[in-house]
Amino acid sequence: MRLRQCAPILLLAALACNGVAGTVAAPAVTPAATSAPRSTEAPTPTATPPAPPPTPPPPTATPVPGKWALWVGSTHLRGANIYQRRVYPELDGGALGSGPAGPPYTQADFNRLAAMGANYVNISHPGLFGETPPYSPDEKIQNNLDHLLDEIAKADMFAVISFRTGPGRSEFTFLRSEVGKWFGEKYLDDSVWTDQNAQEAWAAMWRYTAERYRDNPIVVGYDLMVEPNANDVWLNVYEPSEFYPAQAGTLYDWNALHPRITAAIREVDPDTPILIGAMSYSDISWLPYVTPTGDTRTVYAVHQYAPFQYTHQEPPLRLSYPGQVDLDGDGEPEQFDRGWLEDHLSAVDAFTATYHVPVAANEFGVERWEPGAAGFMRDTMDSFERRGMNYALWLWAGSWRGLARDDAFDFLHGPNPGRHSAVSSSDLIDAIVEHWGRNALRPSNFKQR
């Protein structure tokens, strides 16, 4: 996600297709009604529909051949993101630990995540190549990723490798508003959107990565770039209809880059699923403008933090779910409830109906203290389930205390903004654990073909 805090110790808060082999254990889920693609304007609110019948738990897991089967038919992967970035000792001190990337995670962190029911970790991680020329593999970052994968495997969970940074892109792309406050311009790099060599190196990085991890049984996806954002960092364009067709085919155009990365991966790994998010930080409203590659094992991804004024609301807490929120920027409140969520996700319905491809939500969430957060997350996850979408919430923070107060998305800390340690229970914890409890598949009972 986009990070928005002003100090290094506050980084985290800111922060079914043809050709599928085998069958899946869970029954198919009927998608919601589709609608035409939408602009970035908030949708017109709709009346709250009757509560849908509860989603039945999946049956006892049976062996499922092929990683692709995890992404189609119904929801099979429910879990959380972990977040790491490169450590800059001169900026971070010890806040992110002493390793090449931080904050650190322990085996106990992953064991606890699995014990709560999650079966999927979206690893939001630095890319394996350096950010500046000569764009070569970084052995320390590579070893860090290897270590994370080993720990996740021991906890019996699947993983998706998601690269936040790489050739021509630094972590500070997510912190541009803070340049000059606690870091200088020398740390800021978005040249991947203006430099052909950096784009070629990004594709080479993924070819290298795929060749390294293609046989790892828990790696079930490659997310090519976390939150592509050329429209923001270079052009200040936020309406997809203004970006396209004017920038189509340019270096700014993610639709021109992601097919080249896909082709590089498929040179060495024909099987591992690929995830491609939309431009503008993978915002749902930009999903209709993604051009599918034609690759038969690609999932298209969205990040769902809308409406931002609710999900990222700081005290005093005036907005609640369900409730009245100005959703279209006209100064007048509209009804914000399950009906609005369903309408917001109609872009997913239209995309899947048009292209017959799966869509996943590999980031979504709400700050833990928001009034009605449990209901918002429950309704959001139910909406994903009705569409057969896999999902990973933001964020599984782990036990590292260097960022203990930077915990807006650490749902284990309960609804009190002033508390910075775990609570024994909360409505939000209950909603998340109930949905994670629907998981049936894990690497230990998943049969590779």
CSV table of C-alpha atoms in Angstrom, one decimal:
chain,number,residue,atom,x,y,z
A,1,MET,CA,0.0,0.0,0.0
A,2,ARG,CA,1.0,3.6,-0.2
A,3,LEU,CA,2.8,4.8,2.9
A,4,ARG,CA,2.0,8.2,4.2
A,5,GLN,CA,3.7,8.7,7.6
A,6,CYS,CA,6.6,11.2,8.2
A,7,ALA,CA,9.2,9.2,10.1
A,8,PRO,CA,10.9,5.9,9.5
A,9,ILE,CA,9.4,4.4,12.7
A,10,LEU,CA,5.9,5.0,11.2
A,11,LEU,CA,6.3,3.3,7.9
A,12,LEU,CA,3.9,0.4,8.3
A,13,ALA,CA,0.8,2.3,9.1
A,14,ALA,CA,1.3,4.5,6.1
A,15,LEU,CA,1.8,2.0,4.5
A,16,ALA,CA,-12.3,-20.1,-14.0
A,17,CYS,CA,-10.1,-20.0,-17.0
A,18,ASN,CA,-9.8,-22.7,-19.7
A,19,GLY,CA,-7.0,-25.3,-19.4
A,20,VAL,CA,-7.1,-25.8,-15.6
A,21,ALA,CA,-5.9,-29.2,-14.7
A,22,GLY,CA,-7.7,-31.1,-12.0
A,23,THR,CA,-10.6,-30.1,-9.8
A,24,VAL,CA,-10.7,-28.1,-6.6
A,25,ALA,CA,-12.2,-29.1,-3.3
A,26,ALA,CA,-14.5,-26.2,-2.7
A,27,PRO,CA,-17.7,-25.6,-4.7
A,28,ALA,CA,-17.8,-22.8,-7.3
A,29,VAL,CA,-19.2,-19.4,-6.2
A,30,THR,CA,-21.7,-17.6,-8.3
A,31,PRO,CA,-20.4,-14.1,-9.1
A,32,ALA,CA,-22.5,-11.0,-8.4
A,33,ALA,CA,-24.2,-9.3,-11.3
A,34,THR,CA,-21.9,-7.5,-13.6
A,35,SER,CA,-21.9,-3.9,-14.7
A,36,ALA,CA,-20.0,-1.7,-17.1
A,37,PRO,CA,-16.5,-0.5,-16.3
A,38,ARG,CA,-16.5,2.7,-14.2
A,39,SER,CA,-14.4,5.8,-14.0
A,40,THR,CA,-12.5,6.9,-10.8
A,41,GLU,CA,-15.6,8.8,-9.6
A,42,ALA,CA,-17.2,7.0,-6.6
A,43,PRO,CA,-20.2,4.9,-7.6
A,44,THR,CA,-23.7,6.0,-7.0
A,45,PRO,CA,-24.7,4.3,-3.8
A,46,THR,CA,-27.3,1.7,-4.0
A,47,ALA,CA,-29.8,0.4,-1.5
A,48,THR,CA,-28.6,-2.2,0.9
A,49,PRO,CA,-29.4,-5.6,-0.6
A,50,PRO,CA,-30.8,-8.4,1.6
A,51,ALA,CA,-28.2,-10.2,3.5
A,52,PRO,CA,-26.8,-13.1,1.4
A,53,PRO,CA,-26.9,-16.6,2.8
A,54,PRO,CA,-23.7,-17.4,4.8
A,55,THR,CA,-20.9,-18.8,2.7
A,56,PRO,CA,-20.7,-22.6,3.5
A,57,PRO,CA,-17.4,-23.8,4.8
A,58,PRO,CA,-15.4,-25.8,2.2
A,59,PRO,CA,-15.5,-29.6,2.4
A,60,THR,CA,-12.6,-31.6,3.7
A,61,ALA,CA,-9.6,-30.9,1.5
A,62,THR,CA,-8.6,-33.4,-1.2
A,63,PRO,CA,-5.4,-33.4,-3.3
A,64,VAL,CA,-5.6,-30.7,-6.0
A,65,PRO,CA,-3.1,-30.9,-8.8
A,66,GLY,CA,-1.5,-27.7,-10.2
A,67,LYS,CA,-0.9,-24.4,-8.5
A,68,TRP,CA,-3.2,-22.7,-11.0
A,69,ALA,CA,-6.2,-24.6,-9.4
A,70,LEU,CA,-5.7,-22.5,-6.3
A,71,TRP,CA,-6.7,-19.3,-8.2
A,72,VAL,CA,-9.9,-20.5,-10.0
A,73,GLY,CA,-13.3,-21.8,-9.2
A,74,SER,CA,-13.8,-20.4,-5.7
A,75,THR,CA,-11.8,-18.8,-2.9
A,76,HIS,CA,-8.9,-21.1,-1.8
A,77,LEU,CA,-6.3,-18.7,-0.4
A,78,ARG,CA,-7.1,-16.4,2.6
A,79,GLY,CA,-4.2,-14.7,4.4
A,80,ALA,CA,-2.2,-11.6,5.0
A,81,ASN,CA,0.6,-9.4,3.7
A,82,ILE,CA,4.0,-9.1,5.4
A,83,TYR,CA,6.0,-6.0,4.6
A,84,GLN,CA,9.7,-5.5,4.3
A,85,ARG,CA,11.8,-2.9,2.6
A,86,ARG,CA,15.5,-2.2,2.3
A,87,VAL,CA,17.1,-1.0,5.5
A,88,TYR,CA,18.9,2.4,5.4
A,89,PRO,CA,20.9,2.5,8.7
A,90,GLU,CA,21.5,6.3,8.3
A,91,LEU,CA,17.8,6.8,8.1
A,92,ASP,CA,16.3,4.0,10.2
A,93,GLY,CA,18.7,3.5,13.1
A,94,GLY,CA,17.6,0.2,14.6
A,95,ALA,CA,13.8,0.6,13.9
A,96,LEU,CA,13.8,-2.0,11.1
A,97,GLY,CA,16.4,-4.3,12.6
A,98,SER,CA,19.9,-5.1,11.5
A,99,GLY,CA,19.3,-7.1,8.4
A,100,PRO,CA,19.3,-6.0,4.7
A,101,ALA,CA,15.5,-5.8,4.8
A,102,GLY,CA,13.1,-5.2,7.7
A,103,PRO,CA,11.2,-5.3,9.9
A,104,PRO,CA,12.2,-8.8,10.7
A,105,TYR,CA,9.8,-11.8,11.1
A,106,THR,CA,10.4,-14.9,13.2
A,107,GLN,CA,9.2,-18.5,12.8
A,108,ALA,CA,6.9,-17.9,15.7
A,109,ASP,CA,5.2,-15.0,13.8
A,110,PHE,CA,4.4,-17.3,10.9
A,111,ASN,CA,3.3,-20.2,13.1
A,112,ARG,CA,0.9,-17.9,14.9
A,113,LEU,CA,-0.5,-16.6,11.6
A,114,ALA,CA,-1.1,-20.2,10.4
A,115,ALA,CA,-2.6,-21.2,13.8
A,116,MET,CA,-5.2,-18.4,13.3
A,117,GLY,CA,-6.2,-20.0,10.1
A,118,ALA,CA,-4.4,-18.2,7.3
A,119,ASN,CA,-2.9,-20.3,4.5
A,120,TYR,CA,-1.4,-17.6,2.4
A,121,VAL,CA,1.3,-15.0,2.8
A,122,ASN,CA,1.7,-12.2,0.3
A,123,ILE,CA,5.4,-11.2,0.7
A,124,SER,CA,5.6,-7.5,-0.1
A,125,HIS,CA,9.4,-7.4,-0.6
A,126,PRO,CA,12.3,-5.7,-2.3
A,127,GLY,CA,13.1,-7.1,-5.7
A,128,LEU,CA,16.2,-9.2,-6.1
A,129,PHE,CA,18.1,-6.8,-8.3
A,130,GLY,CA,19.6,-3.5,-7.3
A,131,GLU,CA,17.7,-0.3,-7.9
A,132,THR,CA,20.5,1.4,-9.7
A,133,PRO,CA,22.8,0.3,-12.6
A,134,PRO,CA,24.2,-2.2,-13.2
A,135,TYR,CA,21.0,-3.8,-11.9
A,136,SER,CA,22.6,-6.9,-10.6
A,137,PRO,CA,21.3,-9.5,-8.1
A,138,ASP,CA,21.6,-8.5,-4.5
A,139,GLU,CA,22.7,-11.6,-2.6
A,140,LYS,CA,21.7,-10.3,0.8
A,141,ILE,CA,18.2,-9.4,-0.3
A,142,GLN,CA,18.0,-12.8,-2.1
A,143,ASN,CA,19.0,-14.6,1.1
A,144,ASN,CA,16.5,-12.7,3.1
A,145,LEU,CA,13.7,-13.8,0.7
A,146,ASP,CA,14.9,-17.4,0.9
A,147,HIS,CA,14.8,-17.2,4.7
A,148,LEU,CA,11.2,-15.9,4.7
A,149,LEU,CA,10.1,-18.7,2.3
A,150,ASP,CA,11.7,-21.3,4.5
A,151,GLU,CA,9.8,-20.0,7.6
A,152,ILE,CA,6.5,-19.8,5.7
A,153,ALA,CA,7.0,-23.4,4.5
A,154,LYS,CA,7.6,-24.6,8.0
A,155,ALA,CA,4.3,-22.9,9.0
A,156,ASP,CA,2.6,-24.9,6.2
A,157,MET,CA,1.4,-21.8,4.2
A,158,PHE,CA,1.5,-20.8,0.6
A,159,ALA,CA,3.3,-17.6,-0.6
A,160,VAL,CA,3.2,-15.1,-3.4
A,161,ILE,CA,6.3,-13.1,-4.1
A,162,SER,CA,5.5,-9.5,-4.7
A,163,PHE,CA,8.2,-7.0,-5.6
A,164,ARG,CA,7.8,-3.5,-4.3
A,165,THR,CA,11.1,-2.2,-5.7
A,166,GLY,CA,13.7,-3.1,-8.3
A,167,PRO,CA,15.6,-1.5,-11.2
A,168,GLY,CA,14.6,2.1,-11.4
A,169,ARG,CA,12.2,2.0,-8.4
A,170,SER,CA,12.9,2.6,-4.8
A,171,GLU,CA,10.7,2.2,-1.7
A,172,PHE,CA,10.5,6.0,-1.5
A,173,THR,CA,8.1,6.0,-4.4
A,174,PHE,CA,5.5,5.3,-1.7
A,175,LEU,CA,6.7,8.2,0.4
A,176,ARG,CA,7.1,11.0,-2.1
A,177,SER,CA,5.2,13.5,0.1
A,178,GLU,CA,7.9,13.1,2.8
A,179,VAL,CA,10.9,13.9,0.6
A,180,GLY,CA,13.0,16.6,2.4
A,181,LYS,CA,11.5,15.8,5.8
A,182,TRP,CA,13.4,12.7,6.9
A,183,PHE,CA,15.0,11.5,3.7
A,184,GLY,CA,16.6,13.4,0.8
A,185,GLU,CA,15.9,13.3,-2.9
A,186,LYS,CA,18.8,11.0,-3.6
A,187,TYR,CA,16.7,8.2,-2.2
A,188,LEU,CA,13.8,8.8,-4.6
A,189,ASP,CA,13.9,6.8,-7.8
A,190,ASP,CA,11.0,6.3,-10.2
A,191,SER,CA,13.1,6.0,-13.4
A,192,VAL,CA,11.6,2.7,-14.3
A,193,TRP,CA,8.8,4.7,-16.0
A,194,THR,CA,11.3,6.8,-18.1
A,195,ASP,CA,14.2,4.5,-18.7
A,196,GLN,CA,14.0,1.6,-21.2
A,197,ASN,CA,17.1,0.0,-19.7
A,198,ALA,CA,15.5,-0.1,-16.2
A,199,GLN,CA,12.4,-1.7,-17.7
A,200,GLU,CA,14.5,-4.4,-19.4
A,201,ALA,CA,16.3,-5.0,-16.2
A,202,TRP,CA,12.9,-5.4,-14.3
A,203,ALA,CA,12.0,-8.1,-16.8
A,204,ALA,CA,15.4,-9.7,-16.4
A,205,MET,CA,15.0,-9.6,-12.6
A,206,TRP,CA,11.8,-11.5,-12.8
A,207,ARG,CA,13.3,-14.1,-15.2
A,208,TYR,CA,16.1,-14.6,-12.7
A,209,THR,CA,13.5,-14.9,-9.8
A,210,ALA,CA,11.3,-17.3,-11.6
A,211,GLU,CA,14.2,-19.6,-12.5
A,212,ARG,CA,15.2,-19.6,-8.9
A,213,TYR,CA,11.8,-20.3,-7.3
A,214,ARG,CA,9.9,-22.2,-10.0
A,215,ASP,CA,10.3,-25.5,-8.2
A,216,ASN,CA,9.5,-24.2,-4.8
A,217,PRO,CA,6.2,-26.0,-3.9
A,218,ILE,CA,4.9,-23.2,-1.7
A,219,VAL,CA,5.4,-20.3,-4.2
A,220,VAL,CA,2.1,-20.1,-5.9
A,221,GLY,CA,2.4,-16.7,-7.6
A,222,TYR,CA,4.6,-13.9,-8.8
A,223,ASP,CA,3.2,-10.4,-8.4
A,224,LEU,CA,5.1,-8.4,-11.0
A,225,MET,CA,5.1,-4.9,-9.3
A,226,VAL,CA,3.4,-3.7,-6.1
A,227,GLU,CA,1.1,-0.8,-7.0
A,228,PRO,CA,2.3,0.5,-10.4
A,229,ASN,CA,2.1,4.3,-10.2
A,230,ALA,CA,3.5,6.2,-13.2
A,231,ASN,CA,0.3,8.1,-13.5
A,232,ASP,CA,0.9,9.6,-10.1
A,233,VAL,CA,4.6,10.1,-9.8
A,234,TRP,CA,5.3,11.5,-13.3
A,235,LEU,CA,2.0,12.9,-14.6
A,236,ASN,CA,-0.4,13.7,-11.7
A,237,VAL,CA,-3.1,12.0,-13.6
A,238,TYR,CA,-5.7,10.2,-11.6
A,239,GLU,CA,-8.5,9.5,-14.0
A,240,PRO,CA,-7.9,6.5,-16.2
A,241,SER,CA,-9.8,8.1,-19.0
A,242,GLU,CA,-7.3,10.9,-19.0
A,243,PHE,CA,-4.3,8.6,-18.9
A,244,TYR,CA,-5.6,6.3,-21.7
A,245,PRO,CA,-5.3,6.5,-24.7
A,246,ALA,CA,-2.9,9.5,-24.4
A,247,GLN,CA,-0.1,7.5,-22.7
A,248,ALA,CA,-0.8,4.1,-24.3
A,249,GLY,CA,2.3,2.5,-25.6
A,250,THR,CA,4.7,4.9,-23.8
A,251,LEU,CA,7.2,4.0,-21.1
A,252,TYR,CA,4.6,5.3,-18.6
A,253,ASP,CA,2.2,2.6,-19.7
A,254,TRP,CA,2.1,-0.4,-17.4
A,255,ASN,CA,0.1,-2.3,-20.2
A,256,ALA,CA,3.2,-2.0,-22.3
A,257,LEU,CA,5.6,-3.3,-19.6
A,258,HIS,CA,3.8,-6.2,-17.9
A,259,PRO,CA,3.6,-8.3,-21.0
A,260,ARG,CA,7.4,-8.1,-21.4
A,261,ILE,CA,7.9,-9.2,-17.8
A,262,THR,CA,5.4,-12.0,-18.3
A,263,ALA,CA,7.3,-13.2,-21.4
A,264,ALA,CA,10.6,-13.2,-19.6
A,265,ILE,CA,9.1,-15.4,-16.8
A,266,ARG,CA,7.6,-17.8,-19.2
A,267,GLU,CA,11.0,-18.4,-20.8
A,268,VAL,CA,12.0,-20.3,-17.7
A,269,ASP,CA,8.7,-21.0,-15.8
A,270,PRO,CA,5.6,-22.0,-17.7
A,271,ASP,CA,3.5,-22.9,-14.7
A,272,THR,CA,3.7,-20.6,-11.7
A,273,PRO,CA,0.8,-18.2,-11.7
A,274,ILE,CA,1.5,-14.5,-12.4
A,275,LEU,CA,-0.3,-11.6,-10.7
A,276,ILE,CA,-0.8,-8.3,-12.4
A,277,GLY,CA,-2.2,-5.3,-10.7
A,278,ALA,CA,-3.7,-2.2,-12.2
A,279,MET,CA,-2.1,1.2,-12.6
A,280,SER,CA,-2.7,3.9,-9.9
A,281,TYR,CA,-1.7,1.7,-7.0
A,282,SER,CA,-3.8,-1.2,-8.2
A,283,ASP,CA,-7.0,0.8,-7.6
A,284,ILE,CA,-10.2,-1.1,-8.5
A,285,SER,CA,-11.3,1.8,-10.7
A,286,TRP,CA,-8.3,1.3,-13.0
A,287,LEU,CA,-8.9,-2.5,-13.4
A,288,PRO,CA,-11.1,-2.0,-16.5
A,289,TYR,CA,-8.1,-0.4,-18.2
A,290,VAL,CA,-5.7,-3.3,-17.7
A,291,THR,CA,-5.0,-5.2,-21.0
A,292,PRO,CA,-4.8,-8.9,-20.3
A,293,THR,CA,-1.6,-10.5,-21.7
A,294,GLY,CA,-3.3,-13.7,-23.0
A,295,ASP,CA,-1.2,-15.8,-20.6
A,296,THR,CA,-3.5,-18.6,-19.4
A,297,ARG,CA,-2.1,-18.7,-15.9
A,298,THR,CA,-2.3,-15.0,-15.0
A,299,VAL,CA,-4.4,-13.5,-12.2
A,300,TYR,CA,-5.3,-9.9,-12.2
A,301,ALA,CA,-5.1,-8.1,-8.8
A,302,VAL,CA,-6.7,-5.2,-7.0
A,303,HIS,CA,-6.0,-3.3,-3.8
A,304,GLN,CA,-9.1,-2.4,-1.9
A,305,TYR,CA,-8.9,0.5,0.6
A,306,ALA,CA,-11.9,2.5,-0.6
A,307,PRO,CA,-13.3,4.7,0.7
A,308,PHE,CA,-9.9,6.1,1.9
A,309,GLN,CA,-11.5,8.7,4.1
A,310,TYR,CA,-13.0,5.9,6.2
A,311,THR,CA,-10.3,3.2,6.1
A,312,HIS,CA,-7.5,5.6,7.0
A,313,GLN,CA,-9.5,7.9,9.3
A,314,GLU,CA,-7.5,9.2,12.3
A,315,PRO,CA,-9.1,10.3,15.6
A,316,PRO,CA,-11.5,12.0,16.1
A,317,LEU,CA,-13.5,9.2,14.5
A,318,ARG,CA,-16.6,10.7,12.9
A,319,LEU,CA,-17.2,8.2,10.1
A,320,SER,CA,-18.6,4.7,10.7
A,321,TYR,CA,-19.6,1.6,8.9
A,322,PRO,CA,-22.4,1.3,8.0
A,323,GLY,CA,-23.1,5.0,7.9
A,324,GLN,CA,-23.1,8.2,5.9
A,325,VAL,CA,-19.9,9.2,4.0
A,326,ASP,CA,-19.3,11.7,1.2
A,327,LEU,CA,-18.4,9.0,-1.3
A,328,ASP,CA,-18.4,11.1,-4.5
A,329,GLY,CA,-16.8,14.4,-3.3
A,330,ASP,CA,-19.9,16.6,-3.7
A,331,GLY,CA,-20.0,17.6,-0.1
A,332,GLU,CA,-23.1,15.6,0.7
A,333,PRO,CA,-23.0,12.2,2.5
A,334,GLU,CA,-24.2,9.0,0.8
A,335,GLN,CA,-25.1,5.6,2.3
A,336,PHE,CA,-21.9,3.6,2.9
A,337,ASP,CA,-22.8,0.0,3.5
A,338,ARG,CA,-22.7,-3.5,1.9
A,339,GLY,CA,-24.6,-2.3,-1.1
A,340,TRP,CA,-21.9,0.3,-1.8
A,341,LEU,CA,-19.2,-2.4,-1.5
A,342,GLU,CA,-21.0,-4.6,-4.0
A,343,ASP,CA,-21.3,-1.7,-6.4
A,344,HIS,CA,-17.7,-0.8,-6.0
A,345,LEU,CA,-16.7,-4.3,-6.8
A,346,SER,CA,-18.8,-4.4,-9.9
A,347,ALA,CA,-15.7,-3.4,-11.9
A,348,VAL,CA,-14.3,-6.8,-10.9
A,349,ASP,CA,-17.5,-8.5,-12.2
A,350,ALA,CA,-17.3,-6.8,-15.5
A,351,PHE,CA,-13.6,-7.6,-16.0
A,352,THR,CA,-14.0,-11.3,-15.2
A,353,ALA,CA,-17.1,-11.5,-17.4
A,354,THR,CA,-15.3,-9.8,-20.3
A,355,TYR,CA,-12.0,-11.7,-20.2
A,356,HIS,CA,-12.8,-14.9,-18.3
A,357,VAL,CA,-9.8,-14.5,-16.0
A,358,PRO,CA,-9.6,-14.6,-12.2
A,359,VAL,CA,-9.1,-11.5,-10.0
A,360,ALA,CA,-7.6,-11.5,-6.5
A,361,ALA,CA,-7.4,-8.9,-3.8
A,362,ASN,CA,-3.8,-9.1,-2.6
A,363,GLU,CA,-4.1,-6.0,-0.4
A,364,PHE,CA,-7.1,-4.6,1.5
A,365,GLY,CA,-7.8,-3.4,5.0
A,366,VAL,CA,-8.9,-0.8,7.5
A,367,GLU,CA,-7.2,0.9,10.4
A,368,ARG,CA,-8.0,-1.1,13.5
A,369,TRP,CA,-9.9,1.7,15.4
A,370,GLU,CA,-12.4,2.6,12.7
A,371,PRO,CA,-16.0,2.4,14.0
A,372,GLY,CA,-17.6,-0.6,12.4
A,373,ALA,CA,-14.3,-2.0,11.2
A,374,ALA,CA,-15.3,-5.6,11.9
A,375,GLY,CA,-18.5,-5.3,9.9
A,376,PHE,CA,-16.6,-3.5,7.1
A,377,MET,CA,-14.0,-6.3,6.9
A,378,ARG,CA,-16.6,-9.0,7.2
A,379,ASP,CA,-18.7,-7.6,4.4
A,380,THR,CA,-15.6,-7.0,2.3
A,381,MET,CA,-14.4,-10.5,2.7
A,382,ASP,CA,-17.8,-11.9,2.0
A,383,SER,CA,-17.9,-9.9,-1.2
A,384,PHE,CA,-14.6,-11.4,-2.2
A,385,GLU,CA,-15.9,-14.9,-1.4
A,386,ARG,CA,-19.0,-14.4,-3.5
A,387,ARG,CA,-16.7,-13.7,-6.5
A,388,GLY,CA,-14.3,-16.6,-5.8
A,389,MET,CA,-11.5,-14.2,-5.1
A,390,ASN,CA,-8.4,-15.0,-3.1
A,391,TYR,CA,-7.4,-12.3,-0.6
A,392,ALA,CA,-4.7,-11.1,1.7
A,393,LEU,CA,-5.3,-8.4,4.2
A,394,TRP,CA,-2.9,-5.6,5.1
A,395,LEU,CA,-1.1,-6.3,7.5
A,396,TRP,CA,0.5,-9.1,9.5
A,397,ALA,CA,2.9,-7.1,11.5
A,398,GLY,CA,4.7,-9.8,13.5
A,399,SER,CA,6.3,-9.4,16.9
A,400,TRP,CA,9.1,-6.9,16.1
A,401,ARG,CA,8.9,-4.1,18.7
A,402,GLY,CA,10.9,-1.5,16.8
A,403,LEU,CA,7.6,-0.5,15.2
A,404,ALA,CA,5.3,-1.3,18.0
A,405,ARG,CA,3.6,2.1,18.0
A,406,ASP,CA,3.2,2.1,14.2
A,407,ASP,CA,0.3,-0.2,14.4
A,408,ALA,CA,-2.7,1.3,12.7
A,409,PHE,CA,-3.2,-1.9,10.7
A,410,ASP,CA,-2.2,-4.4,13.4
A,411,PHE,CA,-5.6,-5.8,14.1
A,412,LEU,CA,-4.2,-7.8,17.1
A,413,HIS,CA,-3.9,-4.5,19.0
A,414,GLY,CA,-7.6,-4.0,19.3
A,415,PRO,CA,-9.7,-0.9,18.6
A,416,ASN,CA,-8.1,1.6,21.1
A,417,PRO,CA,-5.7,3.9,19.3
A,418,GLY,CA,-3.7,4.4,22.5
A,419,ARG,CA,-3.0,0.7,22.9
A,420,HIS,CA,0.1,-0.7,21.3
A,421,SER,CA,0.1,-4.3,22.4
A,422,ALA,CA,-2.1,-7.4,21.7
A,423,VAL,CA,-5.6,-7.8,23.1
A,424,SER,CA,-7.1,-11.1,24.0
A,425,SER,CA,-10.1,-10.6,21.6
A,426,SER,CA,-12.0,-8.1,19.5
A,427,ASP,CA,-14.8,-8.0,17.0
A,428,LEU,CA,-12.3,-7.4,14.2
A,429,ILE,CA,-10.1,-10.3,15.2
A,430,ASP,CA,-13.2,-12.5,15.3
A,431,ALA,CA,-14.3,-11.5,11.8
A,432,ILE,CA,-10.9,-12.2,10.3
A,433,VAL,CA,-10.3,-15.5,12.1
A,434,GLU,CA,-13.8,-16.7,11.1
A,435,HIS,CA,-13.0,-16.1,7.4
A,436,TRP,CA,-9.5,-17.6,7.7
A,437,GLY,CA,-11.1,-20.6,9.3
A,438,ARG,CA,-12.7,-21.5,5.9
A,439,ASN,CA,-9.3,-22.5,4.5
A,440,ALA,CA,-8.9,-26.1,3.7
A,441,LEU,CA,-5.8,-26.3,1.6
A,442,ARG,CA,-2.2,-26.1,2.7
A,443,PRO,CA,1.1,-27.2,1.1
A,444,SER,CA,0.9,-30.4,3.3
A,445,ASN,CA,-2.4,-31.5,1.7
A,446,PHE,CA,-1.9,-30.0,-1.8
A,447,LYS,CA,-0.7,-32.4,-4.4
A,448,GLN,CA,1.5,-31.0,-7.2
A,449,ARG,CA,1.1,-32.6,-10.5
